[in-house]
């Protein structure tokens, strides 16, 4: 891989080009050739941005265009975020295996790396780039280039003084140990040293009892001497200190930069909630127009969009089903220029990818525009492709008065669709199976649309039989005498907001025992999203978003489902699960919690324009609170001029919260601009209930959710409940 391989890149039936791919010396990035040379950053992809490496014809692209090549020579690199798959063909099966195995090893090594090791790799990568003549020596000019690359605009006099202090040989070059000394000084964390010395006293090391005192002040659950010893043995780098059960400053930094020292409660990163409650008691990660990779007007449809949604923890996907040629139903955004994919190909993608990340049930939300014949074909494909995964009848052990639990439905696929009344189950009865309140959808007035609509109103018995626990029904009233747990209502965001405003508590009680799906207005032509928090406040379980559209809305969705092992199911707060609850998000009562954040420093923020050496960020931090309307707020720090490497703020922001159990906290870093909107740098969103107190690092993510390692925020968090 370091020598490089000539691999054939495949984009279409006619676009197949040979390109050179070569692993970089850092082992963390791959350089690739382009027909037209671009900026250096456009010729590299990073191992940490790879979602999966698939062998053979395991992508839509290779299945459609790679038939001429034997599967053993083919591989697909799938990326996180919106970047397209890389479909490649190697000259030999052995060469393909080298890349498949090599990338798997590199990804595993990266996952096992500590934050300190990532930081070392990061700085040495830039060091290698700044050493213009590759002589392993650094002149002052090269050091200045390095500083700009890592996002710091240091005063020339100060930079030169630091340079000369490290130039022990006094020859105007830094080499070997001198470079290491320069980097050590550059990477100093005075704020961590101050905290360390506060607890360590004069001997400059932490004993187990001193470390325990720090842990107790942090509010760590179950802080004991045994736990302090275990932390020393895990994070201390100095063997002598470890033998004497002491922690040095380096070990302390390793601990605070580790997942155990992060803001996200480590215990919440695996499945920790009760998974035996009815489905209606959970928020469920849900996608709208899942098949789209771009806008809903002319974007391409792809089975890969389903694979990506599942990789993000999605548990409810949408299938817009239309009549296709040759008796085969297709999926696309009807009466638009979006491309079409076969229904059966999507069901195969569900079978192959739905349970790779999460074992809990997947809901297929069918928007059915097909006639009876092709509906029967849909039912046939669901049966033959999914087999035992498909739920075709009520579970034996199931209480008929409530929905089954995620645990009872592990590995199963549910169909959400229209159900024929029992008396009319033999012939196709006139019913509508489209989104129930689509007041803003296109009225489909094109030629032939009336005939299409007439057909779509008929439901075939075969398809009707598959709507077992998710029977799509129009929500007519919230005052039903008896709850109907197997009925699911789909509401546009406008209708949902109207219910929240006018029905408040009644809507929450409805959602305590029945599923409600909310979807974006049809007017959102560019596939923009709405704020999902409003819907979660009222207990709506299936809050459908356009997963292909990044933005704060998808950050909130990722934050909501970040916990509980990212399994796509999060237990709703108790106030949203009780059938007789009195909770109303519009009237949540008086403040019960004071949330205080001291924003201390940031580390190694990314450059926004890697090609402009003098482009240095002026960072500020904004803390956003998303919860019930009375809790929603945002506050920000001042900006720090020309320093994205180690900016310091030391500012305290405080919030009063009325319904803390629903709150999501979004940490945002922006590049301040006096004349135009600030540029996004990075963010991290998580539930307040999963936020740990004390001194914590927040590991920032990019706009599309990829890690920005080693970029972090360092904060102190205090949550006081009255």
XYZ file of C-alpha atoms in Angstrom:
722
model
C 0.000 0.000 0.000
C 2.905 2.366 0.683
C 4.321 1.572 -2.776
C 0.902 2.273 -4.309
C -1.448 0.355 -6.612
C -3.030 1.172 -9.945
C -6.730 0.532 -9.328
C -9.593 0.983 -11.775
C -12.185 3.444 -10.486
C -15.743 2.760 -11.718
C -18.455 5.403 -11.922
C -20.767 4.206 -14.728
C -20.950 1.759 -17.619
C -18.649 3.962 -19.686
C -16.594 5.785 -16.976
C -13.858 3.375 -15.861
C -10.449 4.961 -15.252
C -7.194 3.612 -13.872
C -5.801 5.701 -11.019
C -2.834 5.406 -8.655
C -3.710 5.001 -4.938
C -0.950 5.138 -2.342
C -0.954 4.970 1.462
C 0.822 7.975 3.009
C 3.721 7.563 5.419
C 1.506 8.563 8.361
C -0.621 5.437 7.865
C -3.707 7.614 8.366
C -4.379 8.906 4.854
C -4.414 7.699 1.242
C -3.206 9.822 -1.684
C -4.901 9.325 -5.042
C -4.283 10.537 -8.562
C -6.778 12.779 -10.370
C -7.045 13.494 -14.097
C -6.864 17.225 -13.418
C -4.532 18.071 -10.500
C -6.303 19.879 -7.652
C -5.197 21.421 -4.366
C -3.198 18.930 -2.209
C -6.095 18.425 0.232
C -8.291 17.307 -2.711
C -5.950 14.371 -3.442
C -6.270 12.693 -0.033
C -8.860 10.770 1.931
C -8.448 9.887 5.613
C -8.770 6.417 7.120
C -10.872 7.863 9.983
C -13.523 8.970 7.453
C -14.068 5.407 6.148
C -17.393 3.874 7.217
C -16.798 0.403 5.748
C -14.701 -1.548 3.214
C -16.741 -4.109 1.284
C -15.381 -6.984 -0.812
C -16.841 -8.114 -4.156
C -19.939 -6.625 -5.802
C -21.298 -5.240 -2.523
C -22.310 -1.773 -3.685
C -24.969 -0.478 -6.022
C -22.260 0.832 -8.377
C -20.392 -2.468 -8.705
C -23.587 -4.505 -8.985
C -24.724 -2.300 -11.884
C -21.445 -1.522 -13.650
C -18.868 -4.067 -12.414
C -20.300 -7.253 -13.918
C -17.348 -7.613 -16.308
C -14.916 -7.916 -13.396
C -14.647 -10.954 -11.140
C -15.896 -10.159 -7.590
C -12.571 -11.232 -6.006
C -10.857 -8.231 -7.669
C -13.508 -5.701 -6.575
C -13.807 -3.588 -3.423
C -15.870 -0.619 -2.266
C -14.719 2.055 0.176
C -17.802 3.633 1.794
C -17.285 6.960 3.579
C -19.017 8.640 6.502
C -21.152 11.665 5.670
C -22.127 12.585 2.117
C -18.975 11.559 0.225
C -19.748 9.076 -2.560
C -18.557 5.471 -2.439
C -15.264 4.613 -4.114
C -15.810 1.522 -6.323
C -12.455 -0.003 -7.289
C -11.144 -2.971 -9.270
C -7.607 -4.261 -8.554
C -5.392 -5.936 -11.206
C -5.502 -9.195 -9.195
C -7.522 -10.743 -6.375
C -4.368 -10.685 -4.201
C -3.957 -6.920 -4.719
C -7.631 -6.341 -3.787
C -7.150 -8.415 -0.621
C -4.064 -6.392 0.329
C -6.168 -3.200 0.329
C -9.151 -4.811 2.079
C -6.971 -6.312 4.840
C -4.674 -3.291 5.049
C -7.492 -0.764 5.454
C -9.165 -3.029 8.053
C -5.903 -3.149 10.066
C -5.391 0.613 9.794
C -8.986 1.293 10.924
C -8.603 -1.100 13.865
C -5.302 0.558 14.844
C -6.896 4.001 14.621
C -9.832 2.902 16.807
C -7.363 1.592 19.413
C -5.286 4.811 19.445
C -5.406 7.071 22.471
C -6.095 10.783 21.945
C -2.428 11.470 22.755
C -1.271 9.075 19.997
C -3.680 10.718 17.552
C -2.249 14.096 18.520
C 1.323 12.828 17.934
C 0.355 11.491 14.508
C -1.443 14.717 13.669
C 1.506 16.977 14.563
C 4.066 14.726 12.822
C 1.919 14.715 9.667
C 2.138 18.526 9.560
C 5.809 18.423 10.515
C 6.489 16.223 7.480
C 4.555 18.651 5.249
C 6.330 21.729 6.664
C 9.803 20.217 6.089
C 9.910 21.547 2.516
C 13.184 19.880 1.450
C 12.596 16.688 3.517
C 16.024 16.900 5.220
C 14.560 16.178 8.698
C 15.748 19.636 9.825
C 13.559 22.681 10.414
C 14.574 26.266 9.669
C 12.699 29.137 11.317
C 10.828 29.718 8.032
C 9.691 26.068 8.022
C 8.659 26.358 11.687
C 6.533 29.418 10.796
C 4.899 27.386 8.007
C 4.218 24.587 10.499
C 2.543 27.033 12.912
C 0.252 28.348 10.164
C -0.607 24.795 9.076
C -1.699 23.903 12.610
C -3.849 27.055 12.835
C -1.775 29.370 15.014
C -0.603 32.847 14.038
C 2.196 33.355 16.546
C 3.930 36.688 16.930
C 7.289 36.483 15.036
C 9.334 37.635 18.038
C 7.705 35.088 20.370
C 7.986 32.307 17.780
C 11.677 33.093 17.192
C 12.367 33.189 20.949
C 10.759 29.751 21.310
C 12.767 28.561 18.281
C 16.078 29.809 19.760
C 15.345 28.304 23.196
C 15.109 24.903 21.501
C 18.078 25.464 19.137
C 20.646 23.947 21.540
C 23.263 23.616 18.763
C 22.817 27.322 17.948
C 22.979 26.720 14.165
C 19.576 28.198 13.166
C 18.168 24.681 12.579
C 16.096 22.385 14.751
C 16.698 18.659 14.380
C 15.936 15.448 16.279
C 15.517 16.146 20.026
C 15.347 19.913 19.358
C 12.220 19.448 17.190
C 10.683 17.212 19.877
C 11.416 19.881 22.507
C 9.785 22.551 20.305
C 6.679 20.389 19.843
C 6.526 19.615 23.576
C 6.515 23.335 24.389
C 3.976 24.011 21.656
C 1.640 21.317 22.990
C 1.844 22.423 26.642
C -1.512 22.648 28.400
C -1.072 25.252 31.194
C -4.721 24.880 32.304
C -4.245 21.108 32.825
C -0.960 21.697 34.667
C -2.741 24.127 37.000
C -5.479 21.571 37.830
C -2.873 18.817 38.270
C -0.735 20.895 40.647
C -3.819 21.863 42.664
C -4.249 18.192 43.631
C -0.656 16.880 43.474
C 1.009 19.322 45.842
C 4.756 19.926 45.876
C 5.919 16.471 44.755
C 4.283 17.011 41.322
C 2.748 13.492 41.199
C -0.724 12.266 42.164
C -0.988 9.499 44.742
C -4.052 7.232 44.641
C -5.677 9.243 47.467
C -4.990 12.569 45.666
C -6.392 11.160 42.420
C -9.435 9.911 44.370
C -9.972 13.443 45.731
C -9.965 14.755 42.138
C -12.447 12.045 41.049
C -14.778 12.866 43.951
C -14.657 16.569 43.072
C -15.497 15.567 39.464
C -18.647 13.859 40.730
C -17.525 10.462 39.390
C -19.947 7.669 40.282
C -18.353 4.932 42.360
C -15.054 6.777 42.900
C -12.863 4.517 45.089
C -9.164 3.944 45.726
C -9.428 0.777 43.620
C -10.797 2.856 40.715
C -7.975 5.406 41.147
C -5.409 2.541 41.017
C -7.024 1.157 37.880
C -6.811 4.587 36.171
C -3.099 4.833 37.044
C -2.421 1.370 35.590
C -4.406 2.227 32.445
C -3.146 5.731 31.624
C 0.223 6.286 33.342
C 3.095 6.182 30.806
C 6.006 6.127 33.260
C 6.626 2.535 34.418
C 8.379 3.585 37.652
C 5.477 5.865 38.637
C 3.031 3.079 37.759
C 4.863 0.600 40.025
C 4.592 3.093 42.900
C 0.916 3.752 42.098
C 1.572 7.380 41.178
C 0.259 9.439 38.266
C 2.426 12.020 36.496
C 1.175 15.029 34.512
C 1.487 13.005 31.275
C -0.687 10.213 32.716
C -3.209 12.776 33.957
C -3.417 14.300 30.467
C -3.829 10.821 28.925
C -6.731 10.141 31.304
C -8.515 13.447 30.649
C -8.143 12.995 26.863
C -9.479 9.425 26.970
C -13.152 8.375 26.556
C -13.276 8.075 30.396
C -12.370 11.761 30.647
C -14.816 12.877 27.939
C -18.067 14.777 28.442
C -20.174 11.832 27.252
C -20.888 9.320 30.017
C -19.007 6.180 28.944
C -21.645 3.940 30.552
C -24.220 5.414 28.142
C -22.270 4.432 24.998
C -23.521 0.830 25.236
C -27.157 -0.340 25.529
C -27.981 0.612 29.139
C -31.723 1.316 29.006
C -34.611 -1.088 29.583
C -35.408 -2.544 26.127
C -38.469 -4.497 27.312
C -41.021 -1.692 27.180
C -43.589 -1.233 24.354
C -42.260 0.351 21.129
C -44.350 3.471 21.797
C -42.164 4.230 24.852
C -39.070 4.942 22.728
C -37.796 7.669 20.451
C -36.933 5.777 17.240
C -34.384 7.066 14.700
C -36.387 7.690 11.513
C -35.519 8.757 7.962
C -37.659 10.588 5.384
C -37.286 9.900 1.632
C -34.507 7.496 2.590
C -33.792 6.571 -1.041
C -32.562 10.096 -1.920
C -28.909 11.087 -1.856
C -29.630 14.755 -2.668
C -32.700 16.980 -3.165
C -36.212 15.647 -3.708
C -36.580 17.378 -7.086
C -33.780 15.973 -9.228
C -31.387 14.073 -6.995
C -30.368 10.460 -7.577
C -32.099 7.597 -5.721
C -29.835 4.828 -4.449
C -29.868 1.686 -2.329
C -26.632 3.074 -0.823
C -28.730 5.757 0.895
C -30.431 2.956 2.892
C -27.056 1.420 3.779
C -25.844 4.827 5.021
C -29.009 5.426 7.038
C -28.584 2.052 8.795
C -24.910 2.906 9.445
C -26.162 6.030 11.283
C -28.455 3.964 13.505
C -31.694 4.602 11.572
C -34.492 2.122 12.448
C -37.385 3.409 10.314
C -36.837 3.926 6.579
C -39.241 5.145 3.909
C -40.046 3.447 0.595
C -42.038 5.489 -1.970
C -43.354 2.682 -4.187
C -44.551 3.294 -7.773
C -45.537 1.174 -10.760
C -42.450 0.048 -12.688
C -41.874 -1.667 -16.058
C -42.018 -5.448 -16.392
C -44.234 -5.875 -13.344
C -41.442 -4.696 -11.004
C -42.310 -1.875 -8.568
C -39.768 0.953 -8.313
C -38.859 3.491 -5.630
C -38.410 7.190 -6.353
C -39.913 10.607 -5.518
C -42.987 10.486 -7.769
C -43.449 12.977 -10.625
C -39.978 14.460 -10.191
C -36.637 13.980 -11.968
C -35.203 11.792 -9.193
C -33.861 8.493 -10.551
C -35.583 5.140 -9.910
C -34.409 2.017 -8.101
C -36.036 -1.402 -7.887
C -38.132 -2.194 -4.812
C -36.544 -5.660 -4.593
C -33.002 -4.149 -4.559
C -33.954 -1.983 -1.571
C -35.377 -5.008 0.298
C -32.101 -6.860 -0.380
C -30.187 -3.879 1.088
C -32.472 -4.068 4.161
C -31.741 -7.790 4.539
C -27.975 -7.308 4.181
C -27.429 -4.122 6.213
C -30.344 -3.412 8.582
C -28.829 -5.230 11.574
C -25.084 -4.600 11.211
C -25.099 -1.785 13.813
C -28.225 -2.486 15.867
C -30.121 -5.709 16.632
C -33.416 -3.925 17.278
C -36.382 -3.905 14.874
C -36.537 -1.989 11.603
C -39.782 -0.415 10.364
C -40.357 -0.146 6.596
C -42.681 2.826 6.064
C -44.409 2.137 2.732
C -45.870 5.007 0.741
C -47.786 2.949 -1.785
C -48.712 4.282 -5.239
C -48.920 0.871 -6.969
C -51.848 -1.077 -8.390
C -52.975 -4.406 -6.937
C -50.705 -6.516 -9.165
C -47.480 -4.759 -8.247
C -48.522 -4.567 -4.576
C -48.732 -8.367 -4.670
C -45.221 -8.347 -6.190
C -44.050 -6.127 -3.295
C -45.513 -8.577 -0.753
C -43.848 -11.475 -2.590
C -40.427 -9.754 -2.525
C -40.802 -8.960 1.187
C -41.569 -12.634 1.943
C -38.921 -14.245 -0.286
C -36.037 -11.837 0.432
C -36.560 -11.222 4.169
C -37.838 -14.685 5.099
C -38.053 -15.159 8.874
C -36.921 -11.563 9.504
C -40.366 -10.345 8.371
C -43.102 -10.045 11.008
C -46.205 -11.637 9.431
C -48.347 -12.252 12.529
C -48.725 -11.194 16.155
C -46.201 -12.660 18.593
C -47.609 -15.521 20.720
C -46.452 -13.993 24.009
C -47.720 -10.541 23.151
C -50.180 -8.555 25.295
C -52.753 -7.389 22.678
C -53.302 -4.136 24.586
C -49.780 -2.828 23.953
C -47.057 -2.978 21.313
C -44.228 -5.524 21.666
C -40.824 -4.343 22.906
C -37.606 -3.825 20.933
C -36.184 -6.847 22.775
C -39.083 -9.084 21.662
C -38.568 -7.917 18.064
C -34.766 -8.289 17.862
C -33.666 -8.885 14.270
C -37.210 -8.462 12.888
C -38.604 -6.212 10.162
C -42.031 -4.543 10.552
C -44.085 -3.187 7.654
C -45.988 0.076 8.143
C -48.863 0.207 5.663
C -52.639 0.270 5.222
C -54.712 -2.591 6.631
C -57.914 -3.855 4.997
C -60.893 -4.142 7.375
C -61.314 -7.779 8.431
C -64.617 -8.156 6.536
C -63.113 -6.923 3.258
C -59.859 -8.855 3.312
C -60.489 -10.943 0.207
C -60.592 -8.252 -2.455
C -58.725 -4.987 -2.844
C -60.731 -2.367 -1.000
C -60.512 1.368 -1.740
C -58.169 2.941 0.766
C -55.422 5.531 0.651
C -51.900 4.509 1.589
C -50.058 7.748 1.202
C -48.826 10.115 3.866
C -52.027 10.846 5.675
C -51.841 14.590 5.938
C -49.941 15.517 2.831
C -51.584 18.904 2.476
C -48.402 20.348 1.005
C -47.371 17.494 -1.272
C -47.583 17.931 -5.035
C -51.113 17.195 -6.169
C -49.609 15.170 -9.036
C -51.611 16.801 -11.796
C -49.360 15.453 -14.571
C -50.787 13.279 -17.335
C -51.784 9.887 -16.029
C -51.661 10.994 -12.384
C -55.416 10.498 -11.883
C -55.165 6.878 -13.018
C -52.114 6.361 -10.782
C -54.068 7.769 -7.823
C -57.077 5.537 -8.512
C -54.825 2.466 -8.515
C -52.961 3.541 -5.399
C -56.178 3.698 -3.388
C -56.618 -0.051 -3.674
C -54.785 -2.218 -1.154
C -53.981 -5.815 -2.019
C -54.795 -8.488 0.603
C -51.184 -9.786 0.378
C -49.725 -6.400 1.328
C -52.453 -5.671 3.872
C -51.595 -8.904 5.720
C -48.061 -7.613 6.384
C -49.244 -4.545 8.356
C -49.268 -6.338 11.727
C -48.116 -3.848 14.383
C -47.888 -0.699 12.225
C -51.273 -0.152 10.581
C -51.265 3.265 8.905
C -54.369 5.260 9.851
C -55.454 8.877 9.619
C -55.444 10.619 13.011
C -59.028 11.872 13.352
C -59.287 12.463 17.108
C -57.112 12.317 20.205
C -60.072 11.419 22.410
C -60.498 7.762 21.502
C -62.180 5.721 24.255
C -59.759 2.849 23.788
C -56.129 3.195 22.684
C -55.282 1.399 19.429
C -51.611 0.409 19.950
C -51.193 -1.088 16.459
C -52.313 2.065 14.646
C -49.670 4.522 13.375
C -50.487 8.059 12.248
C -48.297 10.052 9.859
C -48.449 13.825 10.260
C -46.780 16.628 8.366
C -44.666 18.913 10.554
C -47.382 21.592 10.192
C -50.169 19.295 11.473
C -47.921 18.045 14.308
C -47.130 21.621 15.399
C -50.857 22.457 15.339
C -51.613 19.472 17.604
C -48.764 20.371 19.957
C -50.082 23.929 20.188
C -53.768 23.095 20.535
C -53.883 19.645 22.153
C -50.642 19.640 24.198
C -51.126 17.053 26.951
C -53.753 15.042 24.994
C -51.237 14.506 22.183
C -48.608 13.335 24.706
C -51.087 10.835 26.200
C -51.891 9.571 22.703
C -48.151 9.092 22.043
C -47.730 7.174 25.309
C -49.397 4.118 23.742
C -49.451 4.675 19.952
C -46.765 5.446 17.390
C -46.779 8.790 15.568
C -44.606 9.549 12.559
C -43.846 13.173 11.620
C -42.407 14.090 8.219
C -41.155 17.340 6.572
C -43.462 19.556 4.524
C -43.548 18.777 0.797
C -42.605 22.426 0.206
C -39.047 21.697 1.345
C -37.823 21.166 -2.238
C -34.134 21.178 -1.273
C -34.748 18.417 1.293
C -34.208 20.828 4.197
C -35.139 19.611 7.683
C -37.288 20.947 10.526
C -36.301 21.083 14.208
C -37.046 17.590 15.601
C -36.891 18.704 19.250
C -40.405 20.159 19.129
C -41.789 16.740 18.123
C -39.774 14.826 20.737
C -41.086 17.206 23.421
C -44.562 15.813 22.697
C -43.491 12.182 22.691
C -43.599 11.606 18.904
C -41.505 8.494 18.336
C -40.828 8.502 14.573
C -39.527 11.996 13.797
C -38.481 11.579 10.149
C -35.618 13.701 8.837
C -33.752 13.914 5.536
C -30.569 12.071 6.531
C -28.827 13.288 3.362
C -29.043 16.945 4.461
C -26.464 18.027 7.084
C -27.262 20.842 9.495
C -28.141 21.482 13.124
C -31.315 19.390 12.788
C -29.306 16.256 11.916
C -26.796 17.160 14.679
C -29.712 17.073 17.144
C -30.855 13.726 15.734
C -27.338 12.292 16.035
C -27.101 13.669 19.590
C -30.463 12.200 20.608
C -29.439 8.718 19.379
C -25.751 8.956 20.361
C -26.487 7.057 23.562
C -27.816 3.552 24.304
C -25.230 1.907 22.056
C -26.383 4.019 19.064
C -29.001 1.304 18.585
C -31.621 3.736 17.215
C -33.973 3.345 20.222
C -33.885 5.732 23.201
C -36.322 5.365 26.100
C -38.541 8.433 26.440
C -38.554 10.245 29.821
C -41.155 8.904 32.295
C -43.341 12.007 31.839
C -43.874 11.009 28.179
C -44.600 7.315 28.851
C -47.375 7.439 31.456
C -50.901 7.146 29.956
C -52.274 9.607 32.563
C -49.342 12.060 32.447
C -50.073 15.740 33.128
C -46.916 16.990 31.367
C -47.312 19.764 28.798
C -44.167 21.079 27.025
C -45.786 24.511 26.687
C -46.211 24.746 30.503
C -43.305 22.807 32.049
C -43.346 24.554 35.449
C -40.612 26.424 37.283
C -36.826 25.932 36.764
C -35.549 22.780 38.465
C -31.938 22.630 37.261
C -29.050 25.091 36.961
C -26.597 24.148 34.217
C -23.233 25.959 34.358
C -20.444 25.574 31.795
C -17.042 27.162 32.082
C -15.519 27.218 28.582
C -11.780 26.997 29.234
C -9.764 26.198 26.091
C -9.805 24.441 22.708
C -7.111 22.317 21.099
C -6.059 21.771 17.479
C -9.117 23.196 15.725
C -9.093 22.414 11.983
C -8.130 25.024 9.399
C -11.134 25.959 7.289
C -9.006 26.727 4.237
C -6.089 24.314 4.130
C -4.759 25.843 0.903
C -4.380 29.368 2.363
C -1.422 29.383 4.751
C -2.376 32.747 6.285
C -5.995 31.749 6.893
C -6.191 31.277 10.695
C -9.512 30.895 12.541
C -10.821 33.383 15.128
C -12.792 30.869 17.215
C -15.745 31.431 19.499
C -17.843 28.817 21.338
C -21.636 28.796 21.399
C -23.623 26.614 23.794
C -27.136 25.819 22.575
C -29.894 24.355 24.752
C -32.616 22.467 22.851
C -35.606 21.358 24.933
C -39.097 22.578 25.773
C -39.676 26.147 24.461
C -39.036 27.736 27.886
C -35.618 26.008 28.095
C -34.380 26.809 24.562
C -31.484 29.275 24.707
C -27.988 29.895 23.391
C -25.036 31.832 24.772
C -21.567 32.341 23.371
C -18.045 33.341 24.365
C -15.984 36.157 22.925
C -13.825 35.251 19.929
C -10.060 34.676 20.153
C -8.084 36.377 17.405
C -5.904 34.231 15.085
C -5.569 31.100 17.175
C -7.190 27.785 16.342
C -4.369 25.800 17.939
C -4.839 26.487 21.653
C -7.315 29.370 22.190
C -8.237 30.271 25.792
C -11.535 31.764 26.967
C -12.147 31.056 30.663
C -15.763 32.280 30.341
C -18.761 30.977 32.310
C -22.202 30.460 30.729
C -25.252 29.535 32.817
C -28.750 28.220 32.008
C -31.918 27.620 34.057
C -33.823 24.502 32.946
C -37.440 23.439 33.544
C -37.491 20.042 31.800
C -33.856 18.828 31.919
C -34.823 15.237 30.979
C -35.624 16.438 27.421
C -32.643 18.761 26.964
C -29.994 18.298 24.274
C -26.817 20.385 24.652
C -25.041 21.411 21.444
C -21.458 22.700 21.697
C -20.579 24.687 18.551
C -17.256 26.235 17.523
C -17.373 28.926 14.839
C -14.855 31.132 13.057
C -15.879 34.725 13.848
C -16.349 37.070 10.906
C -17.257 40.721 11.459
C -18.687 41.279 7.951
C -20.442 37.997 7.104
C -22.007 35.006 8.895
C -19.561 33.013 11.024
C -18.135 29.833 9.484
C -18.823 26.470 11.119
C -15.722 24.782 12.592
C -17.065 21.824 14.593
C -19.785 20.685 16.999
C -20.831 18.005 19.449
C -24.381 17.330 20.643
C -25.546 15.052 23.463
C -28.399 14.697 25.986
C -27.933 16.636 29.233
C -28.693 13.386 31.100
C -25.587 11.786 29.519
C -23.274 14.731 30.249
C -20.663 14.148 32.952
C -19.733 16.855 35.421
C -16.305 18.301 36.226
C -13.371 18.980 33.890
C -14.158 17.338 30.551
C -12.965 17.211 26.951
C -15.518 17.465 24.132
C -14.357 15.699 20.964
C -15.584 17.764 18.015
C -17.319 16.479 14.888
C -17.542 17.903 11.361
C -20.699 19.111 9.608
C -21.464 15.584 8.407
C -20.676 13.888 11.724
C -17.114 12.693 11.044
C -14.483 12.965 13.794
C -12.260 16.072 13.729
C -9.674 14.359 15.952
C -7.571 15.654 17.641
C -9.788 18.783 17.868
C -11.291 19.184 21.359
C -12.941 21.691 23.673
C -11.956 21.675 27.345
C -14.728 22.739 29.733
C -15.887 22.504 33.350
C -19.494 21.347 33.783
C -21.739 21.730 36.829
C -25.358 20.518 36.974
C -27.268 21.494 40.132
C -30.751 20.051 40.639
C -33.093 21.795 43.071
